[in-house]
């Protein structure tokens, strides 16, 4: 085979890692694919900008069409970010018969199905391993490693920035804003970190994971999302006191033909393997009917970890090129989309309430739960040093989302309730 030429869109955190890995691991790549591979064109915004890697400036261009229309470019690697215009660039690259590798979960969450079908129409590969959980080969794990199994549930820590923040807040009591800035300085956070802390980045990844895990076209808008910006030190401390660890968890659960996908701050029992996934690390805990419980763990962000997944996808494209079998990236969904209703979504719940410290207050509260058949796993009541109030912390057993939302509404209407301070989903005690 002749030398394979790569056009790189972006030379930032991930793009720099891609250049470094292709250069440093050239011998292994040659052994795997039987020919050299070279990055011959690189799109950037600023030609003069200082770079994390040494590149020949003649390879740099500000004109994307010099990359996606170059007849010598065989594979386009997109690590520039963005959604709308980047989608158009990749569509043109595919229509120009260029294979595509991308790390862009924002793009794949919204336009993945369309891009995959255009790739197939043009006999091109479109691989996106790096778009979910950075360097962890979770997409190949689901599609190849667990191909024979029926996935019942996925639970993921798939955003490194928020995991880094919650780890520091839990372990050291670090202030939220200070740790967010640290995560940004370390290159973990998106250009606009709102996508990280409000859960949208994790939701995009859970949509991608659910599509592959459940073989169903789950869309981003099907994922209910709550971020970590409202998580308080009190909630973290109560979680720890009750034997739980607070994490931003993506949950994708299938029962029969119906699925539910959500992202929210979640309490995990300290003994759950996901509870020990800390800092910028990611992990995806997979429940399969045959395999049982497996966990994929590793760095979810960072230059070289993410670039490892990108270059591994490139190897997959090049192997297919050598065998002449490109153009089969898209796997048609086996099931029509079928989402659970609120009354079908069950989980344990944590809630913290401020109530009047008076006779009968507690029984008025517990009756709202018992009337709906919701029982308690743990209860704490402590006096507050103000306004004759007490603080009640409850961990329920399984309750439907519908029942729990009704209870919350009724609690807010109760005279003895001063304020429902916080509520969280609790996972990991059982996977039903
Ligand atoms: N950082 C991480 O850990 C991870 C990132 N990702 C994803 O990888 C992608 C890249 O992320 P990252 O490397 O961190 O981003 P950076 O912001 O570090 O790099 C983006 C690069 O793309 C170039 N670029 C962006 N827009 C344009 C444009 N319109 N025209 C020309 N050049 C452009 C920039 O040029 P210039 O350098 O000149 O400004 C820069 O080189 C994103 O989709 C991100 O979500 C996925 C997993 C992990
Ligand atoms: N901002 C993202 C980067 C990788 O996708 C994260 O924090 O995980
Ligand atoms: Na990955």
Coordinates of C-alpha atoms and ligand atoms in Angstrom, one line a residue:
X1 CA 0.0 0.0 0.0
X2 CA 1.1 3.6 -0.7
X3 CA 1.7 6.0 2.1
X4 CA -1.6 7.1 3.8
X5 CA -2.1 10.8 4.0
X6 CA -4.0 12.3 6.9
X7 CA -5.7 15.8 6.9
X8 CA -6.0 17.1 10.5
X9 CA -8.7 19.6 11.4
X10 CA -7.4 21.2 14.6
X11 CA -4.1 21.3 16.3
X12 CA -5.1 22.0 19.9
X13 CA -5.1 19.8 23.0
X14 CA -6.2 16.6 21.1
X15 CA -4.8 17.4 17.7
X16 CA -1.3 17.9 19.2
X17 CA -1.6 14.5 20.8
X18 CA -2.6 13.0 17.5
X19 CA 0.5 14.4 15.8
X20 CA 2.7 13.2 18.6
X21 CA 1.3 9.7 18.7
X22 CA 1.5 9.2 14.9
X23 CA 5.2 10.4 15.0
X24 CA 6.2 8.5 18.1
X25 CA 4.4 5.2 17.2
X26 CA 5.2 5.2 13.5
X27 CA 7.0 1.9 13.8
X28 CA 4.0 0.2 15.3
X29 CA 1.6 1.8 12.8
X30 CA 3.8 0.6 9.9
X31 CA 3.8 -3.0 11.4
X32 CA 0.0 -2.9 11.8
X33 CA -0.9 -1.5 8.4
X34 CA 2.1 -2.2 6.2
X35 CA 2.7 1.3 5.0
X36 CA 3.7 4.7 6.5
X37 CA 1.1 7.2 7.6
X38 CA 1.7 11.0 7.6
X39 CA -0.2 14.1 8.6
X40 CA 0.2 16.2 5.4
X41 CA -2.3 19.1 6.1
X42 CA -3.4 20.7 9.3
X43 CA -6.2 23.2 9.7
X44 CA -5.8 25.9 12.4
X45 CA -7.2 29.3 13.1
X46 CA -3.9 31.0 13.8
X47 CA -0.8 30.0 11.8
X48 CA 1.6 31.8 14.2
X49 CA 0.2 30.4 17.4
X50 CA 2.7 28.6 19.6
X51 CA 2.1 24.8 19.4
X52 CA 2.4 21.9 21.9
X53 CA 4.2 19.9 19.1
X54 CA 6.7 20.8 16.5
X55 CA 5.2 20.8 13.0
X56 CA 6.4 22.1 9.6
X57 CA 4.5 25.4 9.2
X58 CA 4.1 24.5 5.5
X59 CA 1.5 21.9 6.6
X60 CA -0.6 24.5 8.4
X61 CA -3.5 26.2 6.6
X62 CA -6.5 28.4 7.6
X63 CA -8.5 27.1 4.6
X64 CA -10.5 24.0 5.5
X65 CA -11.0 23.3 1.8
X66 CA -7.2 22.8 1.4
X67 CA -7.8 19.7 3.6
X68 CA -11.2 18.3 2.7
X69 CA -10.7 18.8 -1.1
X70 CA -7.1 17.7 -1.3
X71 CA -7.1 14.6 -3.6
X72 CA -4.0 13.3 -1.8
X73 CA -5.7 13.2 1.6
X74 CA -7.1 9.8 2.4
X75 CA -8.4 10.3 6.0
X76 CA -9.7 13.4 7.7
X77 CA -9.3 13.6 11.5
X78 CA -11.6 16.2 13.0
X79 CA -10.5 17.5 16.4
X80 CA -11.6 21.1 16.0
X81 CA -14.9 21.0 17.8
X82 CA -18.0 22.9 16.8
X83 CA -21.3 21.6 15.4
X84 CA -23.0 23.2 12.4
X85 CA -20.1 24.3 10.2
X86 CA -18.0 21.2 11.3
X87 CA -20.9 19.0 10.2
X88 CA -20.8 20.6 6.7
X89 CA -17.0 20.1 6.5
X90 CA -17.3 16.4 7.3
X91 CA -20.2 15.9 5.0
X92 CA -18.1 17.3 2.2
X93 CA -15.1 15.2 3.2
X94 CA -17.2 12.0 3.1
X95 CA -18.7 13.0 -0.3
X96 CA -15.1 13.5 -1.5
X97 CA -14.6 9.8 -0.5
X98 CA -12.4 10.6 2.5
X99 CA -12.7 8.5 5.6
X100 CA -13.4 10.4 8.8
X101 CA -12.3 10.0 12.4
X102 CA -13.7 12.5 15.0
X103 CA -13.6 13.1 18.7
X104 CA -16.6 15.5 18.5
X105 CA -19.3 14.2 20.8
X106 CA -21.3 17.5 20.4
X107 CA -21.5 16.8 16.7
X108 CA -22.1 13.0 16.9
X109 CA -24.8 13.4 19.6
X110 CA -26.8 15.6 17.3
X111 CA -25.9 14.6 13.7
X112 CA -24.3 11.1 14.2
X113 CA -27.0 9.1 12.4
X114 CA -26.9 11.5 9.4
X115 CA -23.1 11.5 9.1
X116 CA -23.0 7.7 9.5
X117 CA -25.5 7.1 6.7
X118 CA -23.6 9.5 4.4
X119 CA -20.4 7.7 5.2
X120 CA -21.9 4.4 4.3
X121 CA -23.4 5.8 1.1
X122 CA -19.9 6.9 0.1
X123 CA -18.1 3.7 1.1
X124 CA -16.3 5.6 3.8
X125 CA -15.6 4.8 7.5
X126 CA -16.7 7.2 10.2
X127 CA -15.2 6.3 13.6
X128 CA -15.7 8.3 16.8
X129 CA -14.3 6.3 19.7
X130 CA -12.8 9.4 21.3
X131 CA -16.1 11.1 21.5
X132 CA -17.1 9.2 24.6
X133 CA -14.9 8.7 27.6
X134 CA -11.7 9.9 25.9
X135 CA -9.1 7.2 25.8
X136 CA -11.4 4.3 27.1
X137 CA -12.3 2.0 24.2
X138 CA -15.9 1.8 25.4
X139 CA -17.6 2.1 22.0
X140 CA -15.5 -0.8 20.6
X141 CA -16.2 -2.6 23.8
X142 CA -19.9 -2.3 23.3
X143 CA -20.0 -2.9 19.5
X144 CA -17.3 -5.7 19.4
X145 CA -16.5 -7.0 22.8
X146 CA -20.1 -7.3 23.9
X147 CA -21.6 -7.8 20.5
X148 CA -23.3 -11.0 21.5
X149 CA -24.9 -9.7 24.7
X150 CA -28.2 -7.8 25.5
X151 CA -27.3 -4.7 27.4
X152 CA -29.7 -3.9 30.3
X153 CA -28.1 -0.9 31.9
X154 CA -25.2 1.5 31.5
X155 CA -24.0 3.8 34.2
X156 CA -21.2 6.2 33.3
X157 CA -18.9 8.8 34.8
X158 CA -18.3 10.2 31.3
X159 CA -17.3 13.8 32.1
X160 CA -13.8 14.3 33.5
X161 CA -14.3 17.9 34.5
X162 CA -17.2 17.3 36.8
X163 CA -15.6 14.2 38.2
X164 CA -12.5 16.2 39.0
X165 CA -14.6 18.9 40.7
X166 CA -16.7 16.5 42.8
X167 CA -13.6 14.5 43.8
X168 CA -11.9 17.7 45.1
X169 CA -15.0 18.9 46.8
X170 CA -15.6 15.5 48.5
X171 CA -12.0 14.8 49.5
X172 CA -10.7 18.2 50.4
X173 CA -13.8 20.4 50.8
X174 CA -12.4 22.5 47.9
X175 CA -14.6 25.4 46.7
X176 CA -16.5 24.7 43.5
X177 CA -15.3 27.7 41.6
X178 CA -11.6 27.1 42.5
X179 CA -11.7 23.5 41.3
X180 CA -13.6 24.4 38.1
X181 CA -10.8 26.9 37.2
X182 CA -8.2 24.2 37.9
X183 CA -10.0 21.8 35.6
X184 CA -10.0 24.5 32.9
X185 CA -6.3 25.2 33.4
X186 CA -5.6 21.5 33.0
X187 CA -7.4 21.4 29.7
X188 CA -10.2 19.1 30.8
X189 CA -13.1 21.5 30.4
X190 CA -14.8 22.5 27.1
X191 CA -14.2 26.0 25.8
X192 CA -17.5 26.9 27.5
X193 CA -17.4 24.8 30.7
X194 CA -21.2 25.2 31.1
X195 CA -21.5 22.1 28.9
X196 CA -19.5 20.2 31.5
X197 CA -21.0 21.4 34.7
X198 CA -24.6 21.5 33.6
X199 CA -24.4 18.0 32.4
X200 CA -24.8 18.6 28.6
X201 CA -21.4 17.0 27.7
X202 CA -22.3 13.9 29.7
X203 CA -25.8 13.8 28.1
X204 CA -24.3 13.9 24.6
X205 CA -22.1 11.0 25.5
X206 CA -24.9 9.0 27.1
X207 CA -27.0 9.5 23.9
X208 CA -24.1 8.1 21.8
X209 CA -23.6 5.2 24.3
X210 CA -27.4 4.4 24.5
X211 CA -27.6 4.2 20.7
X212 CA -24.9 1.6 20.6
X213 CA -25.8 -0.2 23.8
X214 CA -29.5 -0.5 23.1
X215 CA -29.4 -0.5 19.3
X216 CA -32.0 2.3 19.3
X217 CA -31.9 5.8 17.9
X218 CA -31.9 7.7 21.2
X219 CA -31.7 11.4 20.5
X220 CA -30.0 14.1 22.7
X221 CA -33.4 15.6 23.6
X222 CA -34.5 12.2 25.0
X223 CA -31.9 12.5 27.8
X224 CA -33.0 14.3 30.9
X225 CA -30.2 16.4 32.3
X226 CA -29.2 18.0 35.6
X227 CA -25.7 19.3 36.3
X228 CA -23.6 19.8 39.4
X229 CA -23.7 23.6 39.8
X230 CA -26.3 23.3 42.6
X231 CA -24.5 20.5 44.5
X232 CA -23.6 21.9 48.0
X233 CA -21.0 20.9 50.6
X234 CA -23.9 20.0 52.9
X235 CA -25.2 17.4 50.5
X236 CA -21.8 15.9 49.9
X237 CA -21.2 15.7 53.7
X238 CA -24.6 14.1 54.3
X239 CA -23.9 11.6 51.5
X240 CA -20.6 10.6 53.1
X241 CA -22.3 10.4 56.5
X242 CA -24.8 7.9 55.1
X243 CA -22.1 5.8 53.3
X244 CA -22.6 7.3 49.8
X245 CA -20.4 9.0 47.2
X246 CA -21.7 11.9 45.0
X247 CA -20.9 11.6 41.3
X248 CA -22.3 13.0 38.1
X249 CA -23.7 9.7 36.6
X250 CA -25.2 9.0 33.2
X251 CA -27.8 6.3 33.5
X252 CA -29.2 4.3 30.6
X253 CA -31.6 1.6 31.6
X254 CA -33.6 -0.8 29.6
X255 CA -36.6 -2.8 30.8
X256 CA -38.3 -4.9 28.2
X257 CA -38.4 -2.8 25.0
X258 CA -38.5 0.6 26.9
X259 CA -35.4 2.7 27.8
X260 CA -34.6 5.6 30.0
X261 CA -31.5 7.8 29.7
X262 CA -30.6 10.6 32.2
X263 CA -27.7 12.5 33.6
X264 CA -27.8 13.9 37.2
X265 CA -25.7 14.2 40.4
X266 CA -26.2 10.7 41.9
X267 CA -25.4 9.0 45.2
X268 CA -23.5 5.7 44.9
X269 CA -22.8 3.4 47.8
X270 CA -19.1 3.7 48.8
X271 CA -18.6 0.1 47.9
X272 CA -19.7 0.5 44.3
X273 CA -16.7 0.4 41.8
X274 CA -17.8 3.7 40.2
X275 CA -17.5 5.4 43.7
X276 CA -13.7 5.0 43.5
X277 CA -13.4 6.6 40.0
X278 CA -11.8 9.9 40.9
X279 CA -10.4 13.1 39.4
X280 CA -10.6 13.4 35.6
X281 CA -11.0 9.7 35.2
X282 CA -14.0 8.2 33.5
X283 CA -15.7 4.8 33.7
X284 CA -18.7 3.0 32.2
X285 CA -20.3 0.3 34.2
X286 CA -22.1 -2.1 31.9
X287 CA -24.8 -4.7 32.9
X288 CA -25.2 -7.4 30.2
X289 CA -27.7 -10.2 30.4
X290 CA -25.0 -12.8 29.7
X291 CA -21.8 -11.2 30.7
X292 CA -23.1 -9.8 34.0
X293 CA -21.3 -6.7 35.3
X294 CA -18.3 -5.2 33.6
X295 CA -16.5 -1.8 34.0
X296 CA -14.4 0.1 31.5
X297 CA -12.1 2.6 33.2
X298 CA -9.5 5.2 32.3
X299 CA -8.7 8.8 31.5
X300 CA -11.7 10.5 29.9
X301 CA -10.0 13.7 29.0
X302 CA -6.5 15.0 28.2
X303 CA -4.3 15.3 25.1
X304 CA -2.6 11.9 24.8
X305 CA -5.4 9.7 26.3
X306 CA -7.9 11.2 23.9
X307 CA -5.5 11.1 20.9
X308 CA -4.9 7.4 21.6
X309 CA -8.5 6.7 20.8
X310 CA -8.3 8.9 17.7
X311 CA -5.2 7.2 16.3
X312 CA -6.6 3.8 17.2
X313 CA -9.7 4.7 15.1
X314 CA -7.3 5.7 12.3
X315 CA -5.6 2.3 12.5
X316 CA -9.1 0.8 12.1
X317 CA -9.7 2.8 9.0
X318 CA -6.3 1.9 7.5
X319 CA -6.8 -1.8 8.2
X320 CA -10.1 -1.6 6.4
X321 CA -8.5 0.2 3.5
X322 CA -5.9 -2.6 3.2
X323 CA -8.7 -5.2 3.2
X324 CA -11.0 -3.1 1.0
X325 CA -13.9 -3.2 3.5
X326 CA -14.5 0.4 4.3
X327 CA -18.0 1.9 4.6
X328 CA -19.6 -0.3 7.3
X329 CA -19.5 2.1 10.3
X330 CA -23.2 2.5 10.6
X331 CA -25.1 -0.3 12.3
X332 CA -28.9 0.0 11.6
X333 CA -30.8 0.2 15.0
X334 CA -32.6 -3.1 15.8
X335 CA -35.4 -1.4 17.9
X336 CA -37.7 1.6 17.3
X337 CA -37.2 4.3 19.9
X338 CA -39.4 3.5 23.0
X339 CA -38.9 5.6 26.0
X340 CA -40.1 4.9 29.6
X341 CA -42.8 7.1 31.1
X342 CA -42.2 8.8 34.5
X343 CA -44.3 6.2 36.2
X344 CA -42.0 3.5 34.8
X345 CA -38.7 5.0 35.9
X346 CA -37.7 3.6 39.3
X347 CA -34.8 4.5 41.6
X348 CA -34.0 5.2 45.2
X349 CA -34.0 8.9 46.1
X350 CA -32.1 11.1 48.6
X351 CA -33.8 14.2 49.9
X352 CA -32.9 16.9 52.5
X353 CA -35.7 18.9 54.0
X354 CA -36.0 21.7 56.6
X355 CA -39.1 21.3 58.7
X356 CA -40.7 23.0 61.8
X357 CA -39.3 21.3 64.9
X358 CA -42.7 20.4 66.3
X359 CA -44.8 17.4 67.3
X360 CA -46.3 15.6 64.4
X361 CA -44.2 17.3 61.7
X362 CA -42.3 14.1 60.9
X363 CA -45.5 11.9 60.6
X364 CA -47.1 14.4 58.2
X365 CA -44.0 14.0 56.0
X366 CA -43.7 10.2 56.2
X367 CA -47.4 9.8 55.4
X368 CA -46.9 11.3 52.0
X369 CA -44.5 8.5 51.2
X370 CA -46.4 5.6 52.8
X371 CA -49.6 6.6 50.9
X372 CA -47.7 5.8 47.7
X373 CA -46.0 2.7 49.1
X374 CA -42.6 4.3 49.3
X375 CA -40.5 3.1 52.2
X376 CA -37.3 4.4 53.7
X377 CA -33.8 2.9 53.7
X378 CA -32.1 5.6 55.9
X379 CA -33.4 8.6 57.9
X380 CA -31.5 11.3 59.8
X381 CA -33.1 14.1 61.8
X382 CA -30.9 16.9 63.3
X383 CA -31.8 20.2 65.0
X384 CA -30.9 23.4 63.1
X385 CA -29.5 26.3 65.0
X386 CA -32.2 28.6 63.7
X387 CA -35.9 29.4 63.7
X388 CA -36.9 26.2 65.6
X389 CA -36.3 24.2 62.4
X390 CA -35.0 20.6 62.1
X391 CA -33.2 19.1 59.2
X392 CA -34.4 15.7 57.9
X393 CA -32.4 13.6 55.5
X394 CA -34.1 10.6 53.9
X395 CA -32.9 7.8 51.5
X396 CA -35.9 6.0 50.1
X397 CA -36.2 2.6 48.7
X398 CA -37.3 2.3 45.0
X399 CA -39.9 4.9 44.0
X400 CA -41.2 5.9 40.6
X401 CA -40.2 9.3 39.2
X402 CA -43.9 10.1 39.0
X403 CA -44.6 9.3 42.6
X404 CA -41.5 11.1 43.8
X405 CA -42.4 14.3 41.8
X406 CA -45.9 14.2 43.3
X407 CA -44.5 13.8 46.8
X408 CA -42.1 16.7 46.3
X409 CA -45.0 18.9 45.2
X410 CA -47.0 18.0 48.3
X411 CA -44.0 18.5 50.6
X412 CA -43.6 22.0 49.3
X413 CA -47.3 22.6 50.1
X414 CA -47.0 21.3 53.7
X415 CA -47.1 24.0 56.4
X416 CA -44.6 22.2 58.5
X417 CA -42.1 22.1 55.6
X418 CA -39.9 25.2 55.5
X419 CA -37.9 24.1 52.4
X420 CA -37.0 21.0 50.4
X421 CA -33.3 21.8 50.2
X422 CA -32.1 19.1 47.7
X423 CA -33.0 15.8 46.1
X424 CA -30.7 13.3 44.3
X425 CA -31.1 10.0 42.6
X426 CA -29.5 7.0 44.3
X427 CA -28.0 4.2 42.2
X428 CA -25.8 1.2 42.7
X429 CA -27.6 -0.8 45.4
X430 CA -29.3 -3.0 42.7
X431 CA -29.5 -2.9 39.0
X432 CA -33.2 -3.6 38.5
Ligands
LIG1 N1 -9.7 18.0 25.4 C1 -10.1 16.8 25.7 O1 -9.7 16.2 26.7 C2 -11.1 16.1 24.8 C3 -11.6 16.8 23.7 N2 -12.6 16.1 22.9 C4 -13.1 16.8 21.8 O2 -12.1 17.0 20.8 C5 -12.3 18.2 20.0 C6 -11.1 19.1 20.2 O3 -10.9 19.4 21.5 P1 -9.6 20.2 22.0 O4 -8.4 19.6 21.3 O5 -9.6 20.1 23.5 O6 -9.9 21.6 21.5 P2 -8.9 22.9 21.4 O7 -9.7 24.1 21.5 O8 -7.7 22.7 22.2 O9 -8.3 22.8 19.8 C7 -9.2 23.1 18.8 C8 -8.3 23.2 17.5 O10 -9.1 23.4 16.4 C9 -8.7 24.6 15.7 N3 -10.0 25.3 15.2 C10 -11.1 25.4 15.9 N4 -12.1 25.9 15.2 C11 -11.5 26.2 14.0 C12 -11.9 26.9 12.8 N5 -13.2 27.3 12.6 N6 -11.0 27.0 11.8 C13 -9.8 26.5 11.9 N7 -9.3 25.9 13.0 C14 -10.2 25.8 14.0 C15 -8.0 25.5 16.7 O11 -7.1 26.3 16.0 P3 -6.0 27.2 16.8 O12 -5.1 26.3 17.6 O13 -5.3 28.0 15.8 O14 -6.8 28.1 17.7 C16 -7.3 24.4 17.6 O15 -6.1 24.0 17.0 C17 -13.6 18.8 20.6 O16 -14.7 18.3 19.8 C18 -13.7 18.2 22.0 O17 -15.0 18.1 22.5 C19 -13.0 14.8 23.2 C20 -12.5 14.2 24.3 C21 -11.5 14.8 25.2
LIG2 N1 -14.8 18.4 28.7 C1 -14.8 17.0 28.5 C2 -13.6 16.6 27.7 C3 -13.7 15.2 27.1 O1 -14.8 14.9 26.5 C4 -14.7 16.3 29.9 O2 -14.5 17.0 30.9 O3 -14.8 15.1 30.0
LIG3 NA1 -13.7 6.3 24.1

